[in-house]
XYZ file of C-alpha atoms in Angstrom:
787
model
C -17.338 42.624 -43.262
C -16.997 39.499 -41.081
C -13.182 39.766 -41.109
C -13.122 43.285 -39.748
C -16.149 42.698 -37.518
C -17.574 45.996 -38.492
C -18.433 47.928 -41.526
C -18.927 51.643 -41.200
C -22.218 52.709 -42.690
C -22.229 55.327 -45.295
C -21.499 58.556 -43.541
C -24.025 61.302 -43.817
C -21.089 63.686 -44.262
C -21.639 65.539 -47.543
C -19.173 68.391 -47.437
C -21.752 70.285 -45.358
C -20.378 70.127 -41.790
C -21.221 72.845 -39.382
C -21.101 73.448 -35.695
C -24.147 74.298 -33.662
C -23.243 76.102 -30.477
C -25.838 75.781 -27.732
C -24.942 77.779 -24.631
C -21.241 77.019 -24.541
C -21.345 73.441 -25.939
C -20.403 72.355 -29.488
C -22.659 69.859 -31.248
C -22.015 68.439 -34.721
C -25.171 68.023 -36.774
C -23.694 65.131 -38.733
C -24.620 61.606 -37.655
C -22.054 58.843 -38.027
C -23.566 55.451 -38.843
C -21.941 52.108 -38.083
C -23.133 48.536 -38.317
C -22.257 45.295 -36.635
C -23.546 41.755 -36.995
C -25.232 40.297 -33.950
C -23.430 37.706 -31.854
C -20.004 39.087 -32.791
C -17.293 38.414 -30.230
C -16.645 40.864 -27.386
C -13.777 43.226 -28.182
C -14.454 43.331 -31.918
C -13.668 46.696 -33.460
C -16.572 48.770 -34.699
C -14.958 52.038 -35.771
C -12.179 54.516 -35.051
C -13.559 57.904 -34.001
C -10.189 59.631 -34.322
C -10.203 58.909 -38.035
C -13.943 59.337 -38.548
C -14.673 62.376 -36.369
C -11.290 64.064 -36.563
C -10.718 64.431 -32.840
C -7.640 63.623 -30.805
C -6.256 63.456 -27.286
C -9.346 61.585 -26.111
C -8.075 60.962 -22.582
C -7.391 64.645 -21.891
C -10.747 65.646 -23.311
C -12.642 63.117 -21.188
C -14.189 61.253 -24.107
C -16.936 58.755 -23.415
C -19.729 56.900 -25.255
C -23.341 57.230 -24.058
C -26.234 55.211 -25.517
C -29.799 56.474 -25.290
C -30.748 53.600 -22.967
C -27.465 54.111 -21.003
C -26.318 50.531 -21.616
C -22.584 50.015 -22.271
C -22.806 48.229 -25.599
C -19.537 49.776 -26.773
C -16.467 50.978 -24.978
C -13.974 53.519 -26.223
C -10.261 52.786 -26.255
C -8.883 56.250 -25.429
C -5.343 55.574 -26.671
C -6.302 54.383 -30.174
C -9.811 55.815 -30.588
C -11.237 52.373 -31.438
C -14.874 51.653 -30.612
C -15.001 48.044 -29.397
C -17.863 45.703 -28.582
C -18.374 45.487 -24.845
C -20.584 42.378 -25.119
C -22.211 40.123 -27.675
C -25.279 41.780 -29.131
C -28.514 39.832 -29.601
C -30.637 41.643 -32.153
C -33.755 39.764 -31.133
C -33.309 40.756 -27.468
C -32.570 44.352 -28.354
C -35.224 45.055 -30.974
C -37.527 42.029 -31.178
C -39.275 42.017 -34.533
C -38.519 45.673 -35.241
C -36.469 46.293 -38.347
C -34.013 47.886 -38.730
C -32.427 47.493 -35.286
C -30.621 50.793 -34.660
C -29.013 51.850 -31.370
C -28.444 55.592 -31.054
C -25.502 56.905 -29.072
C -23.426 60.013 -28.556
C -19.696 60.554 -28.260
C -19.216 63.152 -25.491
C -16.045 65.226 -25.114
C -16.021 67.136 -21.800
C -13.093 69.546 -22.246
C -14.198 71.490 -24.133
C -17.788 70.248 -24.138
C -18.627 68.696 -27.545
C -21.121 66.102 -28.770
C -21.068 63.757 -31.794
C -24.209 61.901 -32.832
C -23.873 58.334 -34.020
C -25.953 55.206 -34.543
C -25.172 51.512 -34.554
C -27.086 49.165 -36.858
C -27.280 45.628 -35.468
C -27.571 43.304 -38.431
C -29.509 40.090 -38.149
C -27.896 36.705 -38.700
C -29.788 33.483 -39.208
C -29.382 32.129 -35.707
C -32.967 30.988 -35.073
C -35.006 28.231 -36.693
C -38.710 28.617 -37.508
C -41.175 27.090 -35.039
C -44.849 26.191 -35.352
C -47.222 27.070 -32.491
C -48.471 23.495 -32.518
C -46.570 20.398 -33.582
C -49.833 18.733 -34.641
C -52.535 20.666 -36.480
C -55.982 19.098 -36.511
C -58.208 20.066 -39.431
C -61.797 18.940 -39.870
C -62.964 19.146 -43.515
C -66.389 18.216 -44.757
C -66.491 15.633 -47.413
C -68.763 17.961 -49.329
C -66.124 20.599 -49.644
C -65.618 21.619 -53.244
C -62.205 21.628 -54.848
C -60.536 25.034 -54.553
C -61.721 25.549 -50.991
C -58.888 27.011 -48.911
C -58.106 26.417 -45.258
C -55.978 28.880 -43.297
C -53.029 27.486 -41.405
C -51.101 28.943 -38.495
C -47.878 30.428 -39.723
C -44.498 29.460 -38.305
C -42.680 31.964 -36.062
C -39.076 32.973 -36.625
C -37.252 35.400 -34.348
C -35.041 36.431 -37.206
C -36.194 39.150 -39.572
C -35.897 40.006 -43.194
C -34.544 37.270 -45.412
C -33.619 35.292 -42.342
C -37.300 35.004 -41.451
C -39.732 32.408 -42.855
C -39.759 32.705 -46.626
C -41.489 29.546 -47.861
C -43.804 26.695 -46.928
C -44.034 23.246 -48.502
C -46.345 20.302 -47.977
C -45.683 16.677 -48.426
C -46.923 15.252 -51.810
C -50.559 14.036 -51.745
C -53.496 13.754 -54.155
C -55.906 15.900 -52.189
C -54.259 19.188 -51.261
C -51.718 21.697 -52.413
C -50.232 24.707 -50.591
C -50.842 28.338 -51.442
C -48.844 31.214 -49.860
C -50.540 34.448 -48.846
C -48.823 37.775 -48.135
C -49.564 38.884 -44.576
C -47.779 42.243 -44.816
C -44.419 43.344 -43.432
C -42.747 40.607 -45.424
C -44.649 37.822 -43.718
C -46.177 34.874 -45.624
C -49.017 32.657 -44.439
C -49.832 29.199 -45.772
C -53.283 28.151 -46.952
C -54.224 24.556 -47.605
C -56.257 24.328 -50.856
C -58.463 21.339 -51.641
C -57.415 19.944 -55.006
C -59.841 17.039 -55.274
C -63.061 15.783 -53.727
C -62.917 13.961 -50.442
C -64.714 10.748 -49.637
C -65.038 10.095 -45.947
C -66.002 6.477 -46.600
C -62.816 5.790 -48.544
C -60.366 7.817 -46.436
C -61.666 9.293 -43.147
C -58.388 11.000 -42.322
C -55.331 12.310 -44.150
C -51.879 13.081 -42.670
C -49.740 15.808 -44.219
C -46.280 17.259 -43.350
C -46.086 21.079 -43.429
C -42.540 22.461 -43.688
C -41.512 26.113 -43.071
C -38.134 27.265 -44.474
C -36.346 30.590 -43.757
C -34.213 32.533 -46.250
C -30.847 32.459 -44.532
C -27.630 31.583 -46.338
C -27.806 28.305 -44.493
C -31.569 27.754 -44.455
C -33.263 26.524 -41.325
C -36.633 24.765 -41.270
C -39.401 23.433 -39.050
C -42.195 20.882 -39.627
C -45.681 20.317 -38.296
C -48.101 17.417 -38.779
C -51.474 18.285 -40.334
C -54.083 15.739 -39.376
C -57.104 16.152 -41.723
C -60.325 14.572 -40.496
C -63.049 14.172 -43.146
C -66.455 14.947 -41.638
C -69.972 15.104 -42.777
C -71.296 17.917 -44.980
C -71.484 21.404 -43.478
C -72.648 23.931 -46.012
C -72.688 27.200 -43.952
C -69.610 28.869 -42.574
C -69.777 31.142 -39.482
C -69.959 34.898 -40.099
C -68.737 37.697 -37.769
C -70.829 40.751 -37.065
C -67.973 42.937 -38.296
C -65.008 42.195 -40.425
C -62.831 44.602 -38.372
C -63.011 45.452 -34.692
C -61.166 48.460 -33.284
C -60.653 49.079 -29.596
C -58.474 51.360 -27.430
C -57.005 50.032 -24.212
C -55.034 52.071 -21.634
C -51.603 50.640 -21.030
C -52.213 50.465 -17.274
C -55.152 48.070 -17.634
C -54.766 45.146 -15.200
C -54.277 41.561 -16.263
C -57.635 39.855 -16.916
C -59.316 43.033 -18.150
C -61.898 42.574 -20.898
C -60.607 44.009 -24.149
C -63.485 43.236 -26.498
C -66.067 40.581 -27.251
C -66.452 39.255 -30.786
C -69.504 37.444 -32.042
C -70.170 35.189 -35.064
C -73.311 33.303 -36.248
C -73.770 30.031 -38.180
C -76.980 29.104 -40.017
C -76.310 25.435 -39.585
C -77.745 23.458 -36.734
C -76.427 20.845 -34.460
C -72.778 20.395 -34.243
C -72.351 22.220 -37.543
C -73.793 25.324 -35.899
C -71.652 25.201 -32.775
C -69.000 27.922 -33.035
C -65.595 27.910 -31.441
C -63.455 31.097 -31.335
C -59.692 31.149 -31.612
C -56.779 33.267 -32.772
C -55.537 32.763 -36.272
C -52.155 33.673 -37.700
C -51.132 35.822 -34.739
C -47.662 36.728 -33.591
C -45.999 35.562 -30.428
C -46.606 38.987 -28.831
C -50.366 38.573 -29.367
C -50.413 35.064 -27.974
C -48.444 36.171 -24.897
C -50.581 39.263 -24.284
C -54.163 38.258 -25.135
C -56.419 35.253 -24.769
C -59.866 34.541 -26.230
C -62.613 32.468 -24.683
C -63.527 29.738 -27.185
C -67.240 29.873 -26.403
C -68.048 33.481 -25.452
C -65.597 35.187 -27.804
C -64.377 37.520 -25.040
C -60.808 38.722 -25.438
C -58.980 39.332 -22.144
C -55.548 40.642 -21.214
C -53.125 37.883 -20.451
C -50.197 40.197 -19.627
C -49.646 43.889 -18.941
C -49.504 46.331 -21.822
C -46.610 48.717 -22.344
C -47.088 51.573 -24.767
C -43.363 52.217 -24.826
C -42.786 48.699 -26.224
C -45.776 48.086 -28.530
C -48.298 50.733 -29.493
C -50.834 48.572 -31.341
C -51.770 44.934 -31.922
C -53.528 43.300 -34.880
C -55.350 40.144 -33.803
C -56.802 37.780 -36.408
C -59.684 35.743 -35.017
C -61.640 32.946 -36.534
C -64.939 31.305 -35.714
C -65.015 27.587 -36.581
C -68.231 25.579 -36.543
C -68.595 21.892 -35.889
C -68.192 21.171 -39.571
C -64.798 22.869 -39.671
C -66.062 25.804 -41.681
C -64.674 29.086 -40.425
C -65.264 32.789 -40.600
C -62.553 35.429 -40.178
C -62.295 38.838 -38.602
C -59.569 41.107 -37.218
C -59.196 43.140 -34.035
C -56.965 46.238 -33.941
C -56.038 47.076 -30.374
C -54.647 50.578 -29.904
C -52.645 50.953 -26.679
C -53.285 54.339 -25.076
C -50.249 55.879 -23.461
C -50.560 56.581 -19.742
C -48.113 58.784 -17.905
C -46.644 55.899 -15.963
C -42.940 56.560 -16.434
C -41.297 59.281 -14.389
C -38.446 61.218 -15.974
C -34.943 59.819 -15.528
C -31.760 61.758 -14.734
C -28.352 60.330 -15.577
C -25.175 62.231 -14.689
C -22.260 62.131 -17.060
C -19.827 64.214 -15.001
C -19.792 66.164 -11.748
C -17.053 68.478 -10.500
C -16.823 69.032 -6.729
C -15.255 70.866 -5.029
C -14.908 73.973 -7.163
C -12.660 76.949 -6.232
C -14.407 80.046 -4.933
C -12.552 82.219 -7.470
C -13.725 80.197 -10.470
C -14.732 82.006 -13.636
C -18.340 82.630 -14.562
C -20.103 79.842 -16.512
C -17.696 77.188 -15.297
C -19.168 73.725 -16.030
C -20.042 71.997 -12.762
C -22.064 69.021 -14.015
C -23.252 67.408 -17.266
C -26.340 65.205 -17.234
C -29.123 63.948 -19.494
C -32.834 63.379 -18.976
C -35.347 61.105 -20.673
C -38.966 59.972 -20.348
C -40.142 56.742 -21.948
C -43.685 58.055 -22.353
C -44.816 59.785 -25.548
C -46.512 63.009 -26.479
C -47.093 65.392 -23.601
C -46.314 62.538 -21.245
C -42.785 62.481 -22.614
C -42.160 66.230 -22.779
C -40.097 67.440 -19.828
C -39.107 70.602 -17.999
C -35.837 70.804 -16.070
C -35.077 73.331 -13.312
C -33.098 74.031 -10.138
C -33.874 76.145 -7.076
C -33.913 79.920 -7.261
C -31.431 82.177 -5.482
C -28.442 79.997 -6.301
C -25.333 81.222 -8.112
C -25.790 78.454 -10.675
C -27.522 78.257 -14.023
C -29.011 75.304 -15.894
C -28.404 75.336 -19.648
C -29.784 72.967 -22.293
C -27.015 71.851 -24.609
C -27.600 68.994 -27.016
C -30.706 66.889 -27.444
C -31.686 65.899 -23.879
C -28.387 66.957 -22.285
C -28.013 69.808 -19.804
C -25.023 71.517 -18.218
C -24.946 73.085 -14.764
C -22.682 76.159 -14.775
C -21.791 78.920 -12.338
C -23.698 82.154 -12.885
C -22.024 84.540 -10.433
C -18.872 84.603 -8.285
C -18.764 82.316 -5.262
C -17.637 83.167 -1.742
C -16.714 80.229 0.485
C -16.773 82.436 3.572
C -20.445 83.208 2.913
C -21.398 79.660 1.899
C -19.102 76.655 1.667
C -21.574 74.089 0.331
C -24.519 74.071 -2.037
C -27.171 71.350 -2.160
C -28.566 71.698 -5.664
C -31.802 69.858 -6.394
C -32.397 69.174 -10.088
C -36.114 68.759 -10.757
C -37.436 67.174 -13.969
C -41.198 67.235 -14.544
C -43.085 65.832 -17.517
C -46.185 67.434 -19.022
C -48.451 64.445 -18.588
C -51.572 64.071 -16.473
C -50.912 63.646 -13.681
C -47.475 65.180 -13.899
C -44.620 63.003 -12.720
C -41.531 64.530 -11.185
C -38.050 63.221 -10.528
C -35.594 65.047 -8.283
C -31.909 64.474 -7.783
C -29.823 66.404 -5.283
C -26.109 66.937 -5.740
C -23.740 68.518 -3.264
C -21.196 70.994 -4.601
C -18.402 71.920 -2.229
C -16.654 75.307 -2.593
C -12.918 75.078 -1.953
C -11.159 77.899 -0.155
C -8.900 80.511 -1.729
C -6.730 82.737 0.437
C -8.665 85.955 -0.107
C -9.074 87.126 3.494
C -6.301 88.595 5.614
C -6.212 87.885 9.358
C -8.208 90.430 11.383
C -7.322 91.372 14.952
C -10.117 91.540 17.488
C -8.859 95.066 18.369
C -6.892 97.610 16.419
C -4.810 98.346 19.507
C -4.220 96.637 22.830
C -3.308 98.260 26.152
C -1.618 95.954 28.649
C -0.578 96.669 32.223
C 2.329 95.173 34.118
C 3.440 95.868 37.679
C 7.048 96.919 37.997
C 9.518 94.490 39.569
C 7.670 91.676 37.820
C 9.054 88.154 37.575
C 10.811 87.272 34.274
C 8.789 85.475 31.553
C 5.554 86.873 33.014
C 2.440 86.440 30.832
C 0.936 89.918 30.515
C -1.807 89.357 27.944
C -2.911 87.742 24.705
C -3.607 89.207 21.309
C -5.977 87.420 19.006
C -6.752 87.483 15.299
C -9.226 85.533 13.201
C -9.218 84.520 9.537
C -12.403 83.836 7.579
C -10.616 81.368 5.314
C -10.211 77.691 6.148
C -7.450 75.114 6.388
C -3.914 76.397 6.030
C -5.304 79.686 4.711
C -6.743 80.299 8.191
C -3.750 79.055 10.224
C -2.345 82.183 11.865
C 1.132 82.779 13.236
C 1.996 85.806 15.342
C 5.219 87.806 15.343
C 6.776 90.971 16.735
C 7.344 93.630 14.097
C 10.535 95.717 14.102
C 10.243 98.871 16.171
C 11.143 102.320 14.885
C 12.532 103.422 18.254
C 16.307 102.713 18.339
C 16.302 103.188 22.133
C 13.847 100.323 22.656
C 15.453 96.870 22.716
C 12.193 95.059 22.048
C 13.720 91.587 21.703
C 15.043 91.747 25.259
C 11.738 93.022 26.654
C 8.925 91.080 24.994
C 8.408 87.679 23.416
C 5.316 86.313 21.712
C 3.974 82.794 21.279
C 3.724 82.383 17.502
C 0.790 79.972 17.786
C -1.593 81.609 20.273
C -0.445 85.254 20.512
C 0.443 85.183 24.219
C 2.791 88.020 25.226
C 5.509 87.593 27.870
C 7.785 90.110 29.602
C 11.317 88.696 29.495
C 12.811 90.672 32.396
C 11.786 92.723 35.384
C 10.668 96.267 34.590
C 11.424 99.424 36.541
C 8.757 102.098 36.450
C 11.249 104.832 37.263
C 13.376 103.795 34.250
C 10.628 102.860 31.753
C 7.056 103.949 32.287
C 5.545 102.774 29.001
C 6.459 101.468 25.580
C 4.621 100.351 22.492
C 5.237 98.091 19.533
C 3.415 96.398 16.645
C 2.540 92.728 16.307
C 1.760 90.955 13.060
C -0.625 88.090 12.241
C 0.165 86.110 9.072
C -1.763 83.214 7.563
C -0.205 80.306 5.690
C -1.963 80.812 2.386
C -0.285 81.331 -0.950
C 0.377 84.177 -1.198
C 0.347 84.764 2.559
C -1.786 87.647 3.870
C -1.100 89.564 7.071
C -2.286 92.409 9.299
C -0.899 94.219 12.312
C -2.042 95.768 15.565
C -0.542 98.199 18.061
C 0.283 96.982 21.571
C 0.853 99.562 24.316
C 2.411 98.345 27.588
C 2.002 100.536 30.660
C 4.265 99.846 33.656
C 2.445 100.273 36.957
C 4.373 101.892 39.768
C 5.067 99.978 42.975
C 5.996 101.570 46.259
C 9.541 100.308 45.976
C 11.600 103.444 46.632
C 13.023 104.719 49.923
C 10.743 106.582 52.352
C 9.878 110.176 51.456
C 12.921 112.437 51.514
C 12.506 115.611 53.562
C 13.972 118.593 51.796
C 13.023 121.083 54.480
C 13.671 121.302 57.331
C 16.939 119.454 56.830
C 17.212 116.468 59.154
C 20.847 115.434 58.764
C 22.381 118.345 60.683
C 23.840 117.914 64.173
C 21.184 120.164 65.656
C 17.489 120.316 64.842
C 16.036 123.164 62.827
C 14.585 126.038 64.862
C 11.700 128.168 63.661
C 10.741 131.559 65.160
C 7.191 132.266 66.249
C 6.128 135.798 67.285
C 4.104 135.766 70.462
C 1.605 138.063 68.842
C 0.838 135.547 66.092
C -2.810 135.056 65.279
C -4.427 131.604 65.158
C -3.588 129.930 61.830
C -0.246 131.703 61.679
C 2.057 129.856 59.226
C 5.212 128.899 61.086
C 6.889 126.860 58.386
C 6.204 124.269 55.733
C 7.622 120.783 55.648
C 8.803 119.969 52.132
C 9.356 116.320 51.079
C 9.603 114.341 47.862
C 9.074 110.678 46.865
C 10.682 109.080 43.816
C 7.579 106.906 43.198
C 4.611 108.182 41.216
C 0.880 108.188 41.388
C -0.678 107.366 44.714
C 2.654 105.938 45.859
C 3.982 109.507 45.766
C 0.981 111.144 47.447
C 2.413 112.460 50.719
C 0.489 113.166 53.870
C 1.715 114.959 56.990
C 0.836 114.205 60.577
C 1.789 115.752 63.918
C 2.910 112.893 66.124
C 4.127 114.713 69.214
C 4.331 118.295 70.485
C 5.285 120.058 73.741
C 1.896 121.779 73.658
C -0.360 119.459 71.597
C -3.167 121.973 71.305
C -0.965 124.866 70.196
C 0.136 123.601 66.783
C -1.429 121.812 63.851
C -0.153 120.386 60.567
C -2.109 120.456 57.354
C -2.207 116.842 56.118
C -1.866 117.577 52.404
C 0.682 120.382 52.156
C 2.777 120.078 55.315
C 2.112 123.623 56.589
C 2.698 124.017 60.322
C 0.341 126.610 61.792
C -0.780 127.873 65.170
C -4.075 126.621 66.458
C -4.751 129.399 69.053
C -3.365 132.659 70.437
C -0.164 132.482 72.428
C -0.177 133.322 76.123
C 2.456 134.265 78.663
C 2.137 130.852 80.217
C 3.235 129.067 77.002
C 6.804 127.746 77.112
C 9.336 129.705 75.075
C 10.634 126.572 73.323
C 8.597 123.802 71.695
C 9.640 120.538 70.088
C 7.435 119.097 67.309
C 7.717 115.557 65.876
C 6.049 115.232 62.452
C 5.464 112.127 60.277
C 5.668 112.274 56.473
C 3.977 109.190 54.921
C 3.337 108.160 51.290
C 0.152 106.434 50.032
C 1.766 103.193 48.857
C 0.975 99.657 49.905
C 2.612 99.134 52.285
C 3.144 102.815 53.114
C 6.618 104.213 53.762
C 7.262 107.132 56.099
C 9.909 109.493 57.498
C 9.899 111.610 60.653
C 10.728 115.287 60.980
C 11.810 117.035 64.172
C 11.069 120.754 64.371
C 11.959 123.247 67.141
C 9.853 126.387 67.552
C 11.166 129.352 69.507
C 8.765 132.013 70.698
C 10.080 135.577 70.218
C 8.848 139.040 71.087
C 8.722 141.478 68.236
C 10.649 141.116 64.991
C 14.176 140.916 66.371
C 16.116 137.683 65.871
C 17.688 136.353 69.020
C 21.194 135.068 68.954
C 21.249 131.473 68.031
C 24.584 129.761 68.199
C 25.470 127.760 65.155
C 25.461 124.083 65.811
C 28.714 122.272 65.625
C 28.887 119.662 62.983
C 29.605 116.270 64.305
C 33.065 115.172 63.426
C 32.044 111.708 62.539
C 29.657 112.733 59.741
C 30.309 110.965 56.545
C 31.972 112.955 53.715
C 28.871 112.716 51.538
C 26.689 114.243 54.227
C 29.154 117.154 54.614
C 28.899 117.954 50.936
C 25.114 117.786 51.064
C 24.994 120.018 54.110
C 27.289 122.531 52.424
C 24.967 122.652 49.415
C 21.953 123.233 51.615
C 23.666 125.988 53.623
C 24.744 127.765 50.454
C 21.260 127.498 49.025
C 19.580 128.748 52.198
C 22.044 131.608 52.520
C 21.410 132.664 48.935
C 17.665 132.581 49.340
C 17.851 134.428 52.663
C 20.064 137.113 51.137
C 17.629 137.636 48.318
C 14.808 137.770 50.822
C 16.551 140.361 52.991
C 17.373 142.514 49.994
C 13.752 142.357 48.940
C 12.597 143.348 52.422
C 15.012 146.301 52.558
C 13.902 147.431 49.145
C 10.296 147.133 50.206
C 10.923 149.164 53.412
C 12.664 151.867 51.434
C 9.805 152.108 48.990
C 7.321 152.248 51.850
C 9.210 155.009 53.638
C 9.345 157.094 50.486
C 5.665 156.709 49.904
C 4.912 157.431 53.535
C 6.829 160.720 53.403
C 4.725 161.753 50.426
C 1.483 160.641 51.921
C 2.064 161.848 55.491
C -1.037 163.973 55.325
C -3.101 160.817 54.950
C -1.796 159.542 58.288
C -1.861 155.836 57.349
C -0.105 153.082 55.530
C -0.815 153.067 51.814
C -0.215 149.346 51.333
C -2.954 147.061 52.636
C -1.878 144.693 55.356
C -1.286 141.145 54.260
C -0.397 141.932 50.612
C 2.913 142.077 48.888
C 4.041 142.894 45.343
C 3.324 140.118 42.970
C 6.914 139.717 41.799
C 7.893 138.369 45.198
C 5.507 135.429 45.022
C 7.373 132.136 44.340
C 5.319 129.739 42.208
C 5.815 126.032 42.762
C 7.652 124.084 40.140
C 7.729 120.436 39.154
C 7.976 117.528 41.543
C 5.930 116.934 44.663
C 6.054 120.500 46.102
C 2.444 121.465 46.351
C 2.587 125.273 46.344
C 4.937 128.276 46.670
C 5.694 130.437 49.638
C 4.371 133.966 49.960
C 6.277 136.367 52.186
C 4.057 138.857 53.918
C 5.425 142.041 55.676
C 3.250 144.738 57.158
C 4.606 147.862 58.828
C 2.321 150.141 60.854
C 3.094 153.746 61.651
C 1.113 154.047 64.842
C 3.092 154.759 68.044
C 3.115 152.338 70.891
C 2.906 149.273 68.603
C 5.956 147.201 68.083
C 6.817 146.647 64.429
C 6.846 142.985 63.409
C 7.311 140.791 60.382
C 5.226 137.814 59.422
C 7.418 135.578 57.347
C 7.678 132.092 55.940
C 10.730 130.171 55.047
C 11.422 130.284 51.298
C 11.026 127.276 49.086
C 14.170 125.391 48.241
C 15.001 125.797 44.550
C 14.310 122.907 42.207
C 17.942 122.423 41.304
C 18.720 121.716 44.922
C 15.901 119.171 45.080
C 17.165 117.412 41.986
C 20.752 117.307 43.295
C 19.539 116.011 46.618
C 17.556 113.312 44.908
C 20.605 112.221 42.878
C 22.798 112.074 45.954
C 20.209 110.094 47.865
C 20.205 107.594 45.017
């Protein structure tokens, strides 16, 4: 055994080996027993758990050794499985006089969770010599003492136990006394000095004896004390105690100096032979260190604090010795009452933090043990954590608990848990110990980026500067770290006509959008595309949003173009006005267009100058030129009007129109010479003029044909309805199919030609007419040529 340093105790394994599963942990009911001699060198091998317990891969499984008092007496060599001494063990320091000295421990495997119970027996070696409480023992014996009288002696103390403790006493050879050994229980022996012959004080007043105590070790150790016997006068009555056994209960929290009990003895002798002195007799070191007795009063007081967890009861032998050295004996049994003075203890074996938010249910987060050094209800404990947490506390083996997840975790809802483990004993008052651990929840990429809006509408003024910032899109991600780092991108467009890469760029980090080149409202009024937001998780998650860009029109085109009356001819346009026209008579309508849109294309008309300012007026919104009053003979036959056509842009653009009005009598058209075209007109203007002349001639021809057809129809109806003597068509109305409805563009309304013929004599027939609208195709061609 000394060569190997360790001998494995007989295993309790008897074929019957079974696993007890407690809430996910595996506990073997078998207990492995090992033994080691005290004072063995550090590093000595105790056992090999791979061979004994049949487990392997100790490093991967997180194997460790845990003693009940959490002291590292042994350490586990993970590569070989050897249990080695971590320090020299002193049996006397560990267990005192208790026998056997057994240290309980567990072998814990974390992955998967498994426990093995084991115990280590610390064997005593003979490393202490016996000692006497006093080196010199004084003994007063009356000369009248009869042979056979015995005198109790204090026993020698030996820290070793068993056979290594005191086994024998001897006394030096003498004619008066011999030694007798008494059994004191628990393997202890006490010496008694027995008088073998009569004493004669006059011959020998004192006797010196050598008392020797010898232990039972393989190499015996011994101690000696001098017994000094003083022969005194006759004392024929020994003291007697009131009781042969005293019993008392003392709470362990009693202060030092507290009265434990008072013993009392009486002696029938008088004088010095009746004077009693109290003392302890044959008591252990623990008693001498804990209690003291007053030699006169017999009161026993506490000399040191009691500890129920160390010693539960004391047996104190007391003696009363009179002046004649006669003594009486009694015993005191002190029962220590446990007080709930030790709070529970929590010791963590392992703690996992952080844990992933997608971890499985009942994942082990922490392993810990609890203990309470009190006994009974004072040592029974309850363990709990707070409510409303996604964790569960499970008892596993003995006093071990595991903290596991109970439900799925969500880092976005809660990223950290402060879990308070509360252990409360059942004593009075109850003592509680709390320990708070922090469990971090690590992020998993389970949330895609989310845009603040599903779609964005951005506005940009046309003719913008290149690389203009027009807006910012934004997305958020509930994850953290790289899982929440968002990059932005332009997604491919489904419109082949839209060259998105040459129009828009995006900052991948902050989502800012830039227009790469100047935009033209007349070429591109709006466009839309999708942007994507992608995180950097694994796998990466993304989302997209729609961006709609609207180009705002600027008043950047040429002034309004006047379609009618045409202003590029060599002579101004002349309109005919019957002298009999009523106020509000429509002379003509100025028609103009503007290539801009919106309010930039809203045209207004204004009369700037006229020969007779009060005779004519122009409607601001539709360009109709009307009479303001009745004509008189004093009005000039010819009038020149200067009109202004202005858009609503900022700044506004305008064009002027010159209009000549000729007053006529009746319906006849005076001869108007055709203006000669200036020879220096540019070729493009000649072509445009030709188009306008052809268009006006066509419209006029259609108009004349319609009038002739209308007159014919009226004459036919008049012949049939001559008896009625009136016109059958109401004045001011015309068949609906001759009403021209305005088309697209900026022309506000159509022209309506009105003709009324009266059959009454003496009244000159007259037409009220308006110039026809120029067809749309002419407007479009004019617009293209102007461009």
